[in-house]
XYZ file of C-alpha atoms in Angstrom:
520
model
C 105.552 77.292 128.769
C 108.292 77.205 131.076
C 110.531 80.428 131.397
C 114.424 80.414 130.903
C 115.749 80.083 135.029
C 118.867 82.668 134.584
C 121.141 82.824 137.004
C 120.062 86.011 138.996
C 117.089 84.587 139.317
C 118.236 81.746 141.020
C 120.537 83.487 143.287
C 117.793 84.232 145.568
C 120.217 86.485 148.209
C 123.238 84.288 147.726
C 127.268 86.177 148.579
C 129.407 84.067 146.232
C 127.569 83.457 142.826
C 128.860 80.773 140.922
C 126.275 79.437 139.267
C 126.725 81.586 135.957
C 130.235 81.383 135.066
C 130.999 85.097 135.024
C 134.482 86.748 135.516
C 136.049 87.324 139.167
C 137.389 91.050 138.266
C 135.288 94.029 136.908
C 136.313 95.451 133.110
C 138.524 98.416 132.946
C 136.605 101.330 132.499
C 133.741 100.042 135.300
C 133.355 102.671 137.803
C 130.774 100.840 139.709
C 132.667 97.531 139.708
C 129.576 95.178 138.828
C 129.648 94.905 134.632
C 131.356 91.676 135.098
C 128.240 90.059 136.654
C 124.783 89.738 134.838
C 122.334 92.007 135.458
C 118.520 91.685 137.479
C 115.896 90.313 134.773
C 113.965 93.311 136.388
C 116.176 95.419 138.868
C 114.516 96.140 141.709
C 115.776 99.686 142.068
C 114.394 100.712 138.506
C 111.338 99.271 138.965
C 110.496 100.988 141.996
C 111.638 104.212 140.309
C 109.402 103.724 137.296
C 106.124 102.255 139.638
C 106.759 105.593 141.780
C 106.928 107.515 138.508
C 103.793 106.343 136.842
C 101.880 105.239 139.793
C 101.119 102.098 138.907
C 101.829 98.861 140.942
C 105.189 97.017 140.610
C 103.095 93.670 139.299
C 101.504 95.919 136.540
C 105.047 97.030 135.549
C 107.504 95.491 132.526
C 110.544 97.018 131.857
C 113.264 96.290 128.618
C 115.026 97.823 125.977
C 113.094 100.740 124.379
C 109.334 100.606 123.928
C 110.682 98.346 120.787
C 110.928 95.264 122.827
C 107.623 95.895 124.477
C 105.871 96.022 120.813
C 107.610 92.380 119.648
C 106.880 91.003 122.704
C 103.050 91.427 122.079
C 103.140 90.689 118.508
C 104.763 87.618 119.500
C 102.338 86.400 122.663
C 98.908 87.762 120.886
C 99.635 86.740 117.067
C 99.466 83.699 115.531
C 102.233 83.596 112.265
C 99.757 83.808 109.158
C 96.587 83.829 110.816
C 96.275 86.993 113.428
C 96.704 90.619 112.884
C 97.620 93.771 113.984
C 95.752 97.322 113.715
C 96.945 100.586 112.758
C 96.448 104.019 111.509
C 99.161 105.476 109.804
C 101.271 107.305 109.179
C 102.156 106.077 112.761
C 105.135 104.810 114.696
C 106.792 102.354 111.759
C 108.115 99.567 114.570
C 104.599 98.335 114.753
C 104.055 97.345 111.522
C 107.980 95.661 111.717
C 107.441 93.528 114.689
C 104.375 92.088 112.999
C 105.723 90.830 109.485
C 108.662 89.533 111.296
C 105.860 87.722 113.359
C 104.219 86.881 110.077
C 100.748 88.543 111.009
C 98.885 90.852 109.265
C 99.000 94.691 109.427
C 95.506 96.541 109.091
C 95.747 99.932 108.321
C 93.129 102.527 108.531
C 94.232 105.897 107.386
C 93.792 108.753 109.552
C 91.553 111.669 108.792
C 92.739 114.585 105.825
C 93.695 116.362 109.549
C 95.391 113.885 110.590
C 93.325 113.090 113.486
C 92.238 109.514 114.457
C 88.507 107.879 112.688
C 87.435 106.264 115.819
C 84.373 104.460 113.687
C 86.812 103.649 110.685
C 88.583 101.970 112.961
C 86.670 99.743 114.663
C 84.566 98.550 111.777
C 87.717 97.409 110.687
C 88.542 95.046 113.542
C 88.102 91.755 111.966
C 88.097 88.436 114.835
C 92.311 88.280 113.289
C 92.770 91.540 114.871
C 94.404 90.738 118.173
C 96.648 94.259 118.928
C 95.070 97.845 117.924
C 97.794 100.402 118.475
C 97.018 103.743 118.737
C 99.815 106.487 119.501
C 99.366 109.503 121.400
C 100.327 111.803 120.944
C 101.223 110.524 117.331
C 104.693 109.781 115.595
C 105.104 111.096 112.994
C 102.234 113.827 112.958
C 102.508 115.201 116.518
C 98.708 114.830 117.408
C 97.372 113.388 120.286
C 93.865 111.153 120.593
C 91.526 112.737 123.567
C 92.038 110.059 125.967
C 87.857 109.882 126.195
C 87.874 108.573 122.759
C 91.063 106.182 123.828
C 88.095 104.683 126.001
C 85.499 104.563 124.248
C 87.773 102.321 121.670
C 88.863 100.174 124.996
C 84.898 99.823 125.838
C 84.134 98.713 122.066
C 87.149 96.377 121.787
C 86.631 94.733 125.130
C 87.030 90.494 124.629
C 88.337 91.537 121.116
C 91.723 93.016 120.994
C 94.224 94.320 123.324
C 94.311 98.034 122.606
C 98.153 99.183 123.278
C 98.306 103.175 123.897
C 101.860 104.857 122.952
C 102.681 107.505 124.772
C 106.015 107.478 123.758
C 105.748 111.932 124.201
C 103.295 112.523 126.437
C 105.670 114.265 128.792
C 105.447 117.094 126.437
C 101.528 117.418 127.166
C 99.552 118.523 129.604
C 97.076 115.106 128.722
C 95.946 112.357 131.326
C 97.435 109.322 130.164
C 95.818 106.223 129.567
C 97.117 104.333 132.484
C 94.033 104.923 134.672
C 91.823 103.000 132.311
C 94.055 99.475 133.141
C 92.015 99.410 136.501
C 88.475 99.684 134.147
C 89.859 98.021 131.291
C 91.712 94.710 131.240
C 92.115 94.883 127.506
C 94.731 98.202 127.607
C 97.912 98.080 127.787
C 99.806 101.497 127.551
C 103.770 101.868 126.249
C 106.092 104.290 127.953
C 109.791 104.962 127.527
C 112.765 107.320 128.716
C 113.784 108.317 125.738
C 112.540 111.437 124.453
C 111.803 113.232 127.640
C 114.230 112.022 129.676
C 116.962 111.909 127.333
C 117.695 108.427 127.669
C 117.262 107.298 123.764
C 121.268 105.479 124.170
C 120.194 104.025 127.161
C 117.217 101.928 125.696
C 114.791 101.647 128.627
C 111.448 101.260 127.873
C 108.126 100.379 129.976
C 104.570 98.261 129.489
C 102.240 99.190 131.676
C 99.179 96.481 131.577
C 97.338 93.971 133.365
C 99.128 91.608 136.124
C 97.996 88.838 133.489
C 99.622 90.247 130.344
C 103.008 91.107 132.198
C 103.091 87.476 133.808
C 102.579 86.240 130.056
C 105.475 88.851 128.320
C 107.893 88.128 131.331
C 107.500 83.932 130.652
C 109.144 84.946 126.829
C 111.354 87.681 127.225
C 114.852 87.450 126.975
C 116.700 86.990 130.543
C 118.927 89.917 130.571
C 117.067 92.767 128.811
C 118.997 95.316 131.151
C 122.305 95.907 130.604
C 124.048 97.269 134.422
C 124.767 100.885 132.695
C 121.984 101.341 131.727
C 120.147 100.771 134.454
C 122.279 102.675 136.130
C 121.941 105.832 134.286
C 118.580 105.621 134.410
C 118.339 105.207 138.067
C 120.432 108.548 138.101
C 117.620 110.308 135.541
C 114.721 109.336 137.596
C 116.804 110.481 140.887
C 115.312 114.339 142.327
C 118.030 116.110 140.736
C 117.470 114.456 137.422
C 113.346 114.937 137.424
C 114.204 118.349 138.457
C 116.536 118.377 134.888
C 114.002 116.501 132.959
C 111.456 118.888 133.977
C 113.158 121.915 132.924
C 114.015 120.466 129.446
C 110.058 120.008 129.027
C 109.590 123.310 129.848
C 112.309 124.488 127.254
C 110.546 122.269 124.409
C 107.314 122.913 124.586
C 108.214 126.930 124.410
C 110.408 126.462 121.803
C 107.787 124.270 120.086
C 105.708 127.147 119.812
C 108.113 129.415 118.484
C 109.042 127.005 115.733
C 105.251 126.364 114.486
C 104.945 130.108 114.596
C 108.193 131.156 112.033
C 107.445 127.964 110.186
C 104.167 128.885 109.509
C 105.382 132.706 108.015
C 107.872 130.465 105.633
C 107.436 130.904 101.583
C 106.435 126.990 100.179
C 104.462 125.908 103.470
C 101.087 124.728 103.161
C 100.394 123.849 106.575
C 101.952 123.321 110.659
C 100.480 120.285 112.299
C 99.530 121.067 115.593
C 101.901 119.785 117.737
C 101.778 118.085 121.534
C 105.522 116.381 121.349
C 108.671 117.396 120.831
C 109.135 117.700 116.819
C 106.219 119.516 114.684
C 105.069 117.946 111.027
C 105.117 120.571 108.138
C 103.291 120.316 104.812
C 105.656 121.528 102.399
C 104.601 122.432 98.347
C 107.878 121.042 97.275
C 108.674 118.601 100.098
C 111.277 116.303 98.459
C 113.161 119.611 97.144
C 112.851 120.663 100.885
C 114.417 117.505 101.676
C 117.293 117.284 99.537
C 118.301 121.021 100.998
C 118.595 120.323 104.645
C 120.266 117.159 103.725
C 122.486 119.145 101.954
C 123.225 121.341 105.095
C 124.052 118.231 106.994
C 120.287 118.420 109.026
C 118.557 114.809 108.911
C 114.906 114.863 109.196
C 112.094 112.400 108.866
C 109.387 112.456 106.241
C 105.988 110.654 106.563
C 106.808 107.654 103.801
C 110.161 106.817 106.192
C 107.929 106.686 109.595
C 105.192 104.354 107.643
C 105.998 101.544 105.491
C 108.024 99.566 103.821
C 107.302 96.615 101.053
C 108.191 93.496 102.691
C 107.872 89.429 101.802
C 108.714 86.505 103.435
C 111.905 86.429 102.214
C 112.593 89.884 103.343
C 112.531 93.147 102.379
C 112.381 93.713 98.390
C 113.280 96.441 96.138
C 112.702 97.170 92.412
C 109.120 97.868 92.518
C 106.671 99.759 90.523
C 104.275 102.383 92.096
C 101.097 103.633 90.819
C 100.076 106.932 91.361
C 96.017 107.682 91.248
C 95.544 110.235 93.395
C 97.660 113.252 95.072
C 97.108 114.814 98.258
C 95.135 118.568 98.057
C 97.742 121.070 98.082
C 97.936 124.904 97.460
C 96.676 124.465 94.298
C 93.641 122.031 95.040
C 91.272 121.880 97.747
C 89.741 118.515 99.587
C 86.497 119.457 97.303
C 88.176 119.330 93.997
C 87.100 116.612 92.178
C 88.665 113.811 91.122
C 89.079 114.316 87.208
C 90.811 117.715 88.394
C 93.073 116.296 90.739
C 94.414 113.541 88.321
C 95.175 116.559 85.569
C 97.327 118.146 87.886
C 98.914 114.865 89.130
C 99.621 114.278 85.336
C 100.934 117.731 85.248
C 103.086 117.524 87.941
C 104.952 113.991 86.649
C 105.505 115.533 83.599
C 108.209 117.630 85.431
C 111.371 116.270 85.958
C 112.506 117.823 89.122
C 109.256 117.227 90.824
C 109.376 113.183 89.615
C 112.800 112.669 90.998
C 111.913 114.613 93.980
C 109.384 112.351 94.525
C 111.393 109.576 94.151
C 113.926 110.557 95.992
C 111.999 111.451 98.984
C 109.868 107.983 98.692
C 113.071 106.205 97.894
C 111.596 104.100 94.895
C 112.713 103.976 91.495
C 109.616 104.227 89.114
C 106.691 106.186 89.500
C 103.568 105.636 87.223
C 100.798 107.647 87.045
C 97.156 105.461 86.111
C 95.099 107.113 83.930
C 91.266 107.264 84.610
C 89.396 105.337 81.869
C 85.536 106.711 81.866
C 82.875 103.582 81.651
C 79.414 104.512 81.553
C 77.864 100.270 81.114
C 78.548 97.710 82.975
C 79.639 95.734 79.720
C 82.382 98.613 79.351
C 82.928 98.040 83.255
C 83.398 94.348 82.569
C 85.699 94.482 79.368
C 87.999 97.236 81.669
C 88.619 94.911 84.600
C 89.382 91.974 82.264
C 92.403 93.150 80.561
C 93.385 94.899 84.368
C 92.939 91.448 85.573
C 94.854 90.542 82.668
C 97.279 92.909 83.189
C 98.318 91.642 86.723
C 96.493 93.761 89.171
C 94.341 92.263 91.539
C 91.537 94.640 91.122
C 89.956 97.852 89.985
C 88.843 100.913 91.873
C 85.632 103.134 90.776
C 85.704 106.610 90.809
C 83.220 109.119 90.736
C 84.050 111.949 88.422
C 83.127 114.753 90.239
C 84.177 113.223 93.921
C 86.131 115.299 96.308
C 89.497 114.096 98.241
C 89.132 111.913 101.625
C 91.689 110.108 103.437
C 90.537 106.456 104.323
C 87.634 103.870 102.929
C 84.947 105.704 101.039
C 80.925 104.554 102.321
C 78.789 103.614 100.270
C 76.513 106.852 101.339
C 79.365 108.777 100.073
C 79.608 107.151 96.675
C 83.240 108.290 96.053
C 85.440 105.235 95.323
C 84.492 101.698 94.875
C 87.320 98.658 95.395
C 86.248 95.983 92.740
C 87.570 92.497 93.643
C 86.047 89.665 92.385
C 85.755 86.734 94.955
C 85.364 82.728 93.770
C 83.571 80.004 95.261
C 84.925 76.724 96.340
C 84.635 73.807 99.331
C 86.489 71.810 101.381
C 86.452 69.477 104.291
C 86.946 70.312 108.465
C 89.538 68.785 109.637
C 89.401 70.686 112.892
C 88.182 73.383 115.109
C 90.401 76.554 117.017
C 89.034 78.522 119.555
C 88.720 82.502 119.031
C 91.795 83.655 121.816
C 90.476 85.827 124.064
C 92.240 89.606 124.409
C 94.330 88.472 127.259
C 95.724 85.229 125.855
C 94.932 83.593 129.122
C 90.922 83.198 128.871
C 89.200 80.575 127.533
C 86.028 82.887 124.672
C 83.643 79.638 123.899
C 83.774 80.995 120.638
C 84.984 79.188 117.460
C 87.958 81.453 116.011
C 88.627 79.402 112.799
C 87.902 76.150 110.946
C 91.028 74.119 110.393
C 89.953 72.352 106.866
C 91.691 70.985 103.454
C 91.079 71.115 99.964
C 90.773 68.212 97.846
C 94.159 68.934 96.297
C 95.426 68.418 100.309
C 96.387 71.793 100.996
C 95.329 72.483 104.188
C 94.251 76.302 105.714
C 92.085 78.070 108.119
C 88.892 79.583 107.588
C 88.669 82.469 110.462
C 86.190 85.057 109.092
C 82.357 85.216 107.696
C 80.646 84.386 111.165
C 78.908 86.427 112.705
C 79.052 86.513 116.376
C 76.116 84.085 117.238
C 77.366 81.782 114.695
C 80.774 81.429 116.695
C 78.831 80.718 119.426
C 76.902 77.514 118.309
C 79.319 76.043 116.188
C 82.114 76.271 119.057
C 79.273 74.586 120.974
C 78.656 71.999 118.469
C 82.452 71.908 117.057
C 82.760 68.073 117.511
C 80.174 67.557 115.106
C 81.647 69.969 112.232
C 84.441 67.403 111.635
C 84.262 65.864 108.739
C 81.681 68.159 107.104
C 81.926 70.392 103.678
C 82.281 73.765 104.003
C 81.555 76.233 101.501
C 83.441 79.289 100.845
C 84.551 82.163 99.034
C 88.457 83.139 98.620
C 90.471 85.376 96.603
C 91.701 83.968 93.452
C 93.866 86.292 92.402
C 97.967 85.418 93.089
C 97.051 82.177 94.855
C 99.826 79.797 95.860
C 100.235 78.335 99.067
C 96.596 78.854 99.798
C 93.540 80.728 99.308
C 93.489 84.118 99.858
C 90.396 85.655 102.307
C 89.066 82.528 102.945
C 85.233 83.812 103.775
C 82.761 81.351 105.289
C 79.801 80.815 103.492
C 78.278 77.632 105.310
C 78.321 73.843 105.313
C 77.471 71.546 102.446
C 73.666 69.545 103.447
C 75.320 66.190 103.906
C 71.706 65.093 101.854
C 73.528 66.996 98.887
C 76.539 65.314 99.014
């Protein structure tokens, strides 16, 4: 693809520039005199001030507006619209999970642990060949903790020729923990987000920084807009990242991370709080027993806060954003009054309990911004006939699905195991065929390298609908069939899907394998 030429870039040293059809004077108001001419795609100055600050080469550098920018610009280069995905854990930075249904790519989330940490294995046995991004931030927004950065590698080792693995260290100025920068030398596959706008008090300002590969910033710097940089901007940070202002920055950093401490400490004495996250950045994460009342008081004092369903998700559709929903409540989170190893059939009594409250339903909703909350009643089954007659009239019902519970089962954030034997999703998959049109390669991490691997079967149905199938291989199959891939058009595939809300296409197209052209 062939980058926008803007005009700074083509002014390669010139004294008169004419060649963008900017104004002769300066604005009033300009005390540097140069807001009438466009700005460097990458100013020099800044970049050298960053590369100095983070030690990293100027080539590995990529500087725009906000760490924002950065995210989009990844989405956009590593995900295909309605084929790839994105990886996260939340309740996590909420601008990843944006940029990616703008982009029309999926979001996989894997909760984090009750504590909030990061499940390193839950993770990756959820990378799926769509996966193309896996963000992890650390330390995390909205919780405050921070991933040891030995784990941060061990996920770069495991997702090496798989998915890029983005680090956020959008606070880790206000910890005394290595950042993940000095993997990119061992790593090609990490790519780590900075920004100057917590620490360095720069949030107006909107400059943010990807730190990555020479191959990765080459491939973000071909789409990016031409002028990310407005002149004041750059100028004010220039004037942060001077002696005087580290010197500033490094006091204020001082000042938080004491105060930090003092905060957790009379929070934690407080009347109605369950528990003070640990904290490495500059804000701390309370568990509250009333939270939305909580809420609605500081609000009422004019003091704004975040809560956890803000920072994490929003329903969205392809039309937009949509409203009017109905949410199902079949579990609650162990509070004073449970522990993790109540089990279930005591924790949904006391959810029941607690919606048949006014004040706590509307604080609730209020806090979650939604409009009705249902709670699901448990139906005990003890046959599989009983089973079978339940998820019919779900089915029936409109939900996709039903989810076994074991009685006596104790709390846990995240996918159940099978060992465990706590909760069971029950979806009900369908068989069908359809013909190969084509073959697409699996994209390496990068973008730039070629896998040999087959990354989805481009095929139609016999009603001419025409999808990809992209999972149900395992890795050697990829391997032969991308091999062999000339000789798969044409043939009948077999495979399972979804059937539940199916328009456009199938949903979860699985691979099952190819039709014997003797059957046919």
């Amino acid at each position: 693809m062939q980058p926008y030429s803007s005009a700074r870039m083509e002014a390669s040293g010139g004294q008169i520039l004419l060649n963008a059809n900017e104004s002769s004077w300066p604005p009033a108001g300009d005390p540097r005199g140069d807001c009438n001419r466009y700005p460097e795609p990458q100013p020099a100055a800044l970049i050298d001030a960053l590369s100095s600050l983070y030690g990293v080469p100027a080539d590995l550098l990529l500087v725009g507006r906000g760490s924002d920018e950065a995210i989009d610009l990844l989405v956009r280069a590593f995900c295909r619209a309605g084929e790839d995905a994105i990886l996260i854990q939340p309740p996590t930075f909420g601008m990843y999970s944006v940029c990616a249904r703008i982009q029309n790519a999926a979001v996989v989330e894997v909760a984090l642990n009750a504590d909030f940490t990061l499940d390193a294995e839950a993770l990756l046995a959820a990378v799926t060949p769509a996966v193309k991004l896996v963000f992890v931030c650390t330390p995390n927004n909205p919780t405050g903790q921070q991933v040891p950065r030995d784990i941060v590698e061990r996920l770069a080792v495991a997702l090496h020729d798989r998915a890029v693995l983005v680090v956020d260290e959008a606070y880790i100025e206000f910890t005394e923990a290595q950042s993940a920068i000095a993997l990119i030398d061992r790593h090609d596959n990490v790519a780590v987000l900075r920004t100057l706008s917590k620490a360095w008090a720069l949030a107006g300002a909107r400059i943010g920084s990807l730190i990555a590969n020479a191959e990765i910033i080459t491939l973000l710097r071909r789409i990016m807009a031409p002028y990310p940089l407005p002149s004041p901007c750059v100028n004010a940070a220039l004037a942060a990242l001077s002696a005087a202002g580290r010197q500033q920055a490094s006091e204020h950093i001082a000042t938080v991370r004491v105060q930090r401490e003092l905060m957790t400490g009379a929070l934690s004495t407080l009347a109605g709080v369950l528990e003070v996250l640990p904290s490495h950045a500059n804000f701390v994460a309370v568990r509250f027993d009333e939270p939305g009342v909580v809420y609605q008081r500081l609000l009422a004092a004019g003091i704004v806060v975040p809560t956890f369903q803000e920072c994490t998700s929003a329903v969205m559709t392809r039309d937009g954003p949509r409203s009017g929903f109905t949410y199902y409540a079949f579990d609650i989170v162990p509070d004073r009054v449970l522990s993790r190893l109540s089990p279930y059939a005591d924790r949904v009594e006391h959810l029941a309990h607690l919606f048949r409250q006014p004040d706590r339903l509307n604080s609730l909703k209020a806090i979650a911004h939604v409009l009705t909350v249902v709670v699901l009643q448990p139906v005990p089954v003890k046959t599989m006939a009983a089973l079978d007659l339940y998820e019919s009239r779900m089915l029936a019902e409109g939900f996709e699905g039903i989810m076994v519970r074991r009685p006596g089962g104790r709390y846990k954030f995240g996918r159940s195991t099978a060992k465990e034997g706590l909760m069971l999703k029950v979806k009900r998959f369908e068989d069908a065929e359809a013909k190969v049109l084509d073959t697409e390669e699996l994209i390496h991490a990068t973008g730039t390298v070629a896998s040999k691997l087959l990354g989805a079967l481009v095929v139609v149905r016999p009603d001419g609908v025409q999808f990809n199938i992209g999972s149900g291989f395992s890795a050697e199959q990829r391997k032969d069939l991308w091999k062999k891939r000339r000789s798969l058009v044409g043939l009948s595939v077999k495979y399972k899907f979804f059937p539940i809300g199916v328009k456009e296409a199938p949903r979860f197209p699985t691979f099952l394998g190819f039709r014997d052209k003797e059957d046919m």
